[in-house]
Coordinates of C-alpha atoms in Angstrom, one line a residue:
X1 CA 20.3 -5.4 -18.1
X2 CA 22.5 -7.5 -15.8
X3 CA 22.4 -6.6 -12.1
X4 CA 26.0 -5.5 -11.1
X5 CA 25.5 -6.8 -7.5
X6 CA 23.9 -10.1 -8.5
X7 CA 26.6 -12.3 -6.8
X8 CA 27.0 -10.5 -3.7
X9 CA 23.7 -9.1 -2.6
X10 CA 21.1 -11.4 -1.3
X11 CA 18.1 -10.2 -2.5
X12 CA 17.8 -12.1 -5.8
X13 CA 20.0 -15.4 -5.7
X14 CA 18.3 -16.5 -8.7
X15 CA 18.8 -13.6 -11.1
X16 CA 21.8 -15.3 -13.2
X17 CA 19.2 -17.6 -14.7
X18 CA 17.9 -16.9 -18.0
X19 CA 13.9 -16.1 -17.6
X20 CA 12.6 -19.4 -18.8
X21 CA 15.0 -21.5 -16.8
X22 CA 14.2 -19.5 -13.6
X23 CA 10.4 -20.0 -14.2
X24 CA 10.6 -23.8 -14.8
X25 CA 12.9 -24.1 -11.8
X26 CA 10.7 -22.2 -9.6
X27 CA 7.5 -24.1 -11.0
X28 CA 9.3 -27.5 -10.4
X29 CA 10.3 -26.5 -6.9
X30 CA 6.6 -25.2 -6.1
X31 CA 5.3 -28.8 -7.4
X32 CA 7.7 -30.8 -5.5
X33 CA 6.8 -28.7 -2.4
X34 CA 3.1 -29.4 -2.5
X35 CA 3.5 -33.1 -2.5
X36 CA 3.7 -32.9 1.3
X37 CA 0.1 -32.1 1.1
X38 CA -2.0 -35.1 2.3
X39 CA -4.3 -35.4 -0.7
X40 CA -3.3 -37.8 -3.7
X41 CA -4.5 -35.4 -6.6
X42 CA -4.0 -31.6 -6.4
X43 CA -4.9 -29.5 -9.0
X44 CA -2.3 -26.6 -9.6
X45 CA -3.6 -23.7 -11.9
X46 CA -1.1 -22.0 -14.4
X47 CA 1.4 -20.3 -12.1
X48 CA 1.4 -16.6 -12.3
X49 CA 4.9 -14.7 -12.9
X50 CA 5.2 -11.0 -12.0
X51 CA 7.5 -8.9 -14.0
X52 CA 11.0 -8.0 -12.8
X53 CA 11.2 -4.2 -11.8
X54 CA 7.7 -4.0 -10.1
X55 CA 8.5 -4.0 -6.3
X56 CA 6.8 -0.8 -5.0
X57 CA 8.5 -0.9 -1.3
X58 CA 12.1 -1.3 -0.3
X59 CA 13.7 -1.3 3.0
X60 CA 17.4 -0.1 2.8
X61 CA 19.9 -0.2 5.3
X62 CA 22.2 2.7 5.9
X63 CA 25.4 3.2 7.8
X64 CA 27.7 6.6 8.2
X65 CA 31.2 5.8 9.4
X66 CA 34.0 8.2 8.9
X67 CA 32.1 10.5 6.8
X68 CA 31.3 8.0 4.5
X69 CA 27.6 6.6 3.7
X70 CA 26.9 3.1 2.5
X71 CA 23.2 2.6 1.4
X72 CA 21.8 -0.8 0.4
X73 CA 20.9 -4.6 1.2
X74 CA 22.6 -7.2 3.1
X75 CA 25.2 -9.5 1.0
X76 CA 23.9 -13.1 0.8
X77 CA 23.7 -14.9 3.8
X78 CA 25.6 -11.9 5.6
X79 CA 25.0 -9.0 7.5
X80 CA 27.5 -7.1 5.3
X81 CA 26.1 -4.2 3.7
X82 CA 26.2 -4.0 -0.2
X83 CA 26.1 -0.4 -1.4
X84 CA 24.0 -0.1 -4.5
X85 CA 23.1 2.6 -6.9
X86 CA 20.2 1.0 -8.4
X87 CA 18.3 -2.2 -7.8
X88 CA 16.3 -3.9 -10.7
X89 CA 13.8 -5.5 -8.8
X90 CA 12.7 -2.0 -7.7
X91 CA 10.0 0.2 -9.9
X92 CA 11.4 2.9 -11.9
X93 CA 10.1 5.8 -9.7
X94 CA 12.0 4.2 -6.5
X95 CA 15.0 3.6 -8.6
X96 CA 15.1 7.2 -9.7
X97 CA 14.9 8.3 -6.0
X98 CA 18.0 6.4 -4.9
X99 CA 20.4 9.2 -5.6
X100 CA 18.3 11.7 -3.9
X101 CA 17.9 9.5 -1.2
X102 CA 21.7 8.9 -0.7
X103 CA 22.2 12.6 -0.6
X104 CA 19.8 13.2 1.9
X105 CA 21.1 10.7 4.3
X106 CA 24.7 11.7 3.7
X107 CA 23.4 15.3 4.4
X108 CA 21.4 14.0 7.6
X109 CA 24.0 12.0 9.0
X110 CA 27.0 14.5 8.7
X111 CA 24.8 16.6 11.3
X112 CA 26.4 16.8 14.5
X113 CA 24.3 17.3 17.6
X114 CA 25.4 17.8 21.1
X115 CA 24.3 15.5 24.0
X116 CA 25.1 15.8 28.0
X117 CA 26.1 12.4 29.4
X118 CA 26.7 12.8 33.0
X119 CA 28.7 16.1 33.3
X120 CA 30.1 15.9 29.9
X121 CA 29.0 17.5 26.6
X122 CA 29.2 14.9 23.6
X123 CA 28.7 15.5 20.1
X124 CA 27.3 12.4 17.8
X125 CA 25.9 11.7 14.4
X126 CA 23.0 9.5 13.2
X127 CA 25.2 6.5 12.4
X128 CA 23.0 3.7 11.0
X129 CA 19.3 3.1 10.5
X130 CA 16.9 1.8 7.9
X131 CA 15.0 3.9 5.5
X132 CA 11.6 2.4 3.8
X133 CA 10.5 3.7 0.4
X134 CA 6.9 3.2 -0.6
X135 CA 5.5 4.1 -3.9
X136 CA 1.7 5.0 -3.3
X137 CA -0.6 5.8 -6.2
X138 CA -0.1 9.5 -5.6
X139 CA 3.5 9.7 -4.3
X140 CA 6.2 8.0 -2.5
X141 CA 6.1 7.8 1.4
X142 CA 9.2 7.8 3.4
X143 CA 10.0 6.3 6.8
X144 CA 13.0 6.6 8.5
X145 CA 13.9 4.2 11.3
X146 CA 16.5 5.2 13.5
X147 CA 17.4 5.1 17.6
X148 CA 18.1 8.6 17.6
X149 CA 16.3 11.6 18.4
X150 CA 15.8 14.1 15.6
X151 CA 17.3 17.8 16.3
X152 CA 15.8 20.9 14.9
X153 CA 18.5 20.8 12.2
X154 CA 17.6 17.3 11.0
X155 CA 13.9 18.2 10.8
X156 CA 14.7 21.2 8.7
X157 CA 16.6 19.1 6.3
X158 CA 13.6 16.6 6.2
X159 CA 11.5 19.6 5.5
X160 CA 13.6 21.1 2.6
X161 CA 14.0 17.5 1.1
X162 CA 10.2 17.0 0.7
X163 CA 9.9 20.5 -0.5
X164 CA 12.4 20.1 -3.2
X165 CA 11.0 16.7 -4.4
X166 CA 7.3 16.8 -5.7
X167 CA 7.2 13.1 -5.9
X168 CA 7.7 12.8 -2.2
X169 CA 4.4 13.3 -0.1
X170 CA 5.1 12.0 3.5
X171 CA 8.0 11.6 5.7
X172 CA 7.8 9.9 9.3
X173 CA 10.4 8.6 11.7
X174 CA 10.7 6.2 14.5
X175 CA 12.2 3.6 16.2
X176 CA 12.0 -0.3 14.8
X177 CA 8.5 -1.8 16.0
X178 CA 7.5 1.6 17.4
X179 CA 4.6 3.9 16.4
X180 CA 6.2 6.4 13.7
X181 CA 6.0 10.2 14.1
X182 CA 4.9 11.9 10.9
X183 CA 7.4 15.0 10.4
X184 CA 5.6 16.6 7.3
X185 CA 2.7 15.2 5.0
X186 CA 1.8 17.0 1.8
X187 CA -0.7 14.4 1.0
X188 CA -2.1 11.0 2.5
X189 CA -0.6 8.2 0.9
X190 CA -3.1 6.1 -0.9
X191 CA -3.2 3.2 -3.0
X192 CA -6.4 2.2 -5.1
X193 CA -8.3 -1.4 -4.5
X194 CA -11.4 -2.1 -6.2
X195 CA -12.0 1.7 -7.1
X196 CA -11.6 2.8 -3.4
X197 CA -8.7 5.3 -2.3
X198 CA -7.2 3.2 0.5
X199 CA -4.8 5.4 2.7
X200 CA -2.1 3.7 4.2
X201 CA -0.1 4.4 7.3
X202 CA 3.5 4.7 7.6
X203 CA 5.1 1.3 7.8
X204 CA 1.9 -0.3 7.0
X205 CA 2.3 -3.8 5.2
X206 CA 1.7 -3.9 1.6
X207 CA 1.8 -6.5 -1.3
X208 CA 5.2 -6.2 -2.6
X209 CA 3.7 -5.2 -6.2
X210 CA 0.6 -3.7 -7.2
X211 CA 0.3 -6.2 -10.3
X212 CA 1.0 -9.0 -7.9
X213 CA -1.7 -7.7 -5.3
X214 CA -4.2 -7.5 -8.4
X215 CA -3.1 -11.4 -9.2
X216 CA -4.1 -12.3 -5.4
X217 CA -7.4 -10.3 -5.6
X218 CA -8.4 -11.9 -9.0
X219 CA -7.8 -15.5 -7.5
X220 CA -9.6 -14.9 -4.3
X221 CA -12.8 -13.5 -6.5
X222 CA -12.1 -16.3 -8.9
X223 CA -12.3 -19.1 -6.3
X224 CA -15.3 -17.5 -4.5
X225 CA -17.2 -17.8 -8.0
X226 CA -20.8 -17.1 -7.4
X227 CA -20.8 -17.9 -3.6
X228 CA -22.1 -14.8 -1.3
X229 CA -23.2 -14.0 2.2
X230 CA -21.1 -13.7 5.1
X231 CA -17.5 -13.6 4.6
X232 CA -14.6 -13.6 7.2
X233 CA -11.5 -11.8 5.8
X234 CA -9.0 -13.0 8.7
X235 CA -5.4 -11.2 9.0
X236 CA -7.0 -8.6 6.9
X237 CA -4.5 -5.9 7.2
X238 CA -5.3 -2.8 5.2
X239 CA -8.4 -4.7 3.6
X240 CA -6.9 -5.9 0.3
X241 CA -9.5 -8.6 -0.2
X242 CA -12.3 -6.9 1.9
X243 CA -12.7 -4.1 -0.5
X244 CA -13.4 -6.2 -3.7
X245 CA -15.6 -8.3 -1.8
X246 CA -17.9 -5.5 -0.7
X247 CA -18.6 -4.7 -4.3
X248 CA -21.1 -7.3 -4.3
X249 CA -23.5 -5.9 -1.9
X250 CA -24.9 -9.6 -1.0
X251 CA -21.8 -10.0 0.9
X252 CA -21.3 -9.0 4.5
X253 CA -17.6 -8.8 5.4
X254 CA -16.1 -9.2 8.8
X255 CA -12.4 -8.2 8.4
X256 CA -10.2 -9.0 11.6
X257 CA -6.5 -8.1 12.4
X258 CA -4.4 -7.6 15.5
X259 CA -2.9 -4.4 14.3
X260 CA -4.7 -1.0 15.7
X261 CA -2.9 1.2 13.6
X262 CA -3.8 -1.0 10.4
X263 CA -7.4 -1.1 11.4
X264 CA -7.8 2.5 12.1
X265 CA -6.6 3.6 8.6
X266 CA -9.0 0.7 7.3
X267 CA -12.0 2.2 9.2
X268 CA -11.1 5.8 8.2
X269 CA -11.2 4.5 4.6
X270 CA -14.4 2.7 5.1
X271 CA -16.3 5.6 6.4
X272 CA -14.9 8.1 4.0
X273 CA -16.0 6.1 1.5
X274 CA -19.4 5.1 2.9
X275 CA -18.9 1.1 2.5
X276 CA -22.0 -0.3 4.3
X277 CA -21.0 -4.0 4.2
X278 CA -17.5 -4.1 6.0
X279 CA -17.4 -4.8 9.9
X280 CA -14.1 -4.1 11.2
X281 CA -12.8 -6.3 14.5
X282 CA -9.6 -5.9 16.2
X283 CA -8.4 -9.5 17.6
X284 CA -4.9 -11.3 17.8
X285 CA -5.9 -14.5 16.1
X286 CA -2.9 -16.2 16.8
X287 CA -3.7 -16.3 20.5
X288 CA -7.4 -15.8 20.3
X289 CA -8.6 -17.4 17.0
X290 CA -12.3 -17.2 16.0
X291 CA -13.8 -20.3 17.5
X292 CA -16.7 -22.7 16.5
X293 CA -19.4 -20.3 17.7
X294 CA -18.1 -17.2 15.8
X295 CA -17.3 -19.2 12.8
X296 CA -20.5 -21.0 12.1
X297 CA -22.3 -18.3 10.5
X298 CA -19.9 -17.4 7.7
X299 CA -20.3 -18.7 4.3
X300 CA -16.7 -18.2 3.5
X301 CA -13.6 -17.8 5.1
X302 CA -10.4 -16.1 3.9
X303 CA -7.1 -16.0 5.7
X304 CA -3.9 -14.3 4.7
X305 CA -1.6 -14.7 7.9
X306 CA 2.0 -13.6 8.3
X307 CA 4.7 -16.3 7.5
X308 CA 4.0 -17.9 10.6
X309 CA 0.9 -19.4 9.1
X310 CA -2.5 -19.7 10.8
X311 CA -2.3 -22.7 12.9
X312 CA -4.5 -21.7 15.5
X313 CA -7.2 -20.4 13.1
X314 CA -7.3 -23.5 11.0
X315 CA -7.7 -25.8 14.1
X316 CA -10.9 -24.0 14.9
X317 CA -12.1 -24.5 11.5
X318 CA -11.0 -28.2 11.5
X319 CA -12.9 -29.0 14.7
X320 CA -16.2 -27.4 13.6
X321 CA -19.1 -29.8 13.0
X322 CA -19.3 -30.7 9.0
X323 CA -22.9 -29.1 9.3
X324 CA -21.7 -25.7 10.6
X325 CA -18.3 -25.4 8.7
X326 CA -18.0 -22.5 6.2
X327 CA -18.7 -24.0 2.6
X328 CA -15.5 -22.5 1.4
X329 CA -11.9 -21.5 2.8
X330 CA -9.6 -19.5 0.6
X331 CA -6.1 -19.5 1.9
X332 CA -3.4 -17.0 0.8
X333 CA 0.1 -17.4 2.0
X334 CA 3.7 -15.9 1.6
X335 CA 5.4 -19.2 3.2
X336 CA 4.3 -22.6 1.3
X337 CA 5.9 -24.5 4.2
X338 CA 3.5 -23.4 6.8
X339 CA 0.8 -23.5 4.6
X340 CA 1.5 -27.0 4.0
X341 CA 1.0 -27.5 7.7
X342 CA -2.1 -25.4 7.6
X343 CA -3.5 -27.3 4.5
X344 CA -3.1 -30.8 6.2
X345 CA -5.1 -29.8 9.5
X346 CA -7.9 -28.5 7.0
X347 CA -7.8 -31.8 5.2
X348 CA -7.8 -33.9 8.4
X349 CA -10.7 -31.7 9.5
X350 CA -13.2 -32.6 6.7
X351 CA -12.0 -30.1 3.8
X352 CA -10.6 -31.0 0.2
X353 CA -8.1 -28.8 -1.6
X354 CA -9.8 -27.9 -5.0
X355 CA -7.6 -25.6 -6.6
X356 CA -3.9 -24.1 -5.9
X357 CA -1.9 -21.3 -7.8
X358 CA 1.5 -20.2 -7.2
X359 CA 2.0 -16.2 -7.9
X360 CA 5.5 -15.5 -8.0
X361 CA 5.7 -12.1 -6.4
X362 CA 9.4 -12.4 -5.2
X363 CA 11.0 -12.6 -8.4
X364 CA 14.4 -14.4 -8.8
X365 CA 14.0 -15.9 -5.1
X366 CA 13.0 -18.9 -3.6
X367 CA 10.1 -17.4 -2.2
X368 CA 6.4 -17.4 -3.6
X369 CA 3.0 -16.6 -2.8
X370 CA 0.1 -18.9 -3.1
X371 CA -3.6 -19.0 -3.3
X372 CA -5.9 -22.2 -2.5
X373 CA -9.4 -23.1 -2.3
X374 CA -10.9 -25.6 0.1
X375 CA -14.3 -26.8 0.1
X376 CA -16.1 -29.0 2.4
X377 CA -15.4 -32.8 1.8
X378 CA -18.1 -34.5 -0.4
X379 CA -19.5 -31.3 -2.1
X380 CA -19.2 -30.8 -5.6
X381 CA -18.2 -27.1 -5.9
X382 CA -17.0 -25.6 -8.9
X383 CA -16.6 -22.0 -7.7
X384 CA -20.5 -22.0 -7.2

């Protein structure tokens, strides 16, 4: 099925390509990109391509002007909003919800509320915002990001919408970059990782697709191989890699992130599932990376930073004495450009890049994810 928005929406700029041509083009682009890594021979495993229609999380922008609602994504290289009825990148569940979401937002924005400004009473509507749709394993989680305060009429409408739609399980609201307020929660949204119900906070970062998430987990486990012991899971988020690593009771995982909200949910899940070999620490690894004394006891370090990369942390790893360096480093990255910088720091600091795999999480775009295995220079380490 062709996307009617492909030439105006900025979400999937490569969608017009036939699938085989798209995959070949992306693989060639990735292969050319990694030539900037300062190592003569790099072994790239077979790329993993994720199926279209698998995105389980979407941020849609909406505006309400002259009683007209527009809901969709920005046009390519523009802030102009493209009104959409469906999106081929999203899961069937999220696509099926778009019509109901549009009707709900239209009703929400049509509510006029009175405000006192100085000595005058003025009426206003919610005029713009973002709405996040996240497909958890037990239903759909909604986060509304607006600058306006909700009136009683807004809250009643939200309650009615959730009660009328059995697939909706939680609705939260808040301004961008603020802690959301949960308006109604019929069930706590969770995703399943390594047979654990991992409860997710409103607005929490998730991998774009469930199958992509599992591909990353499989690669991390493959690259660790038989190595076990003390493992640092840095920029751990909700614990995507900690949970499967903890299934091996020989491992003791130290999970580190800066987000108190993410870590609170992570700790609650660890406590509820009684997982004994995960320790959770809060630390801003951009400003205060783990130093040589903190790192020397780890056998493996895993890091999965935001797009900015992990420069401060890899410098600490590179500066360690060869004797104290972790045996393996596994890097996950959603930005190959910053990964290349981090990789070159590690290579200059006594590591070798053993394996590298592209994971095409962002279908029909120029973005991709990757997983890489580094081992200490001079060690013959075939996933052992």
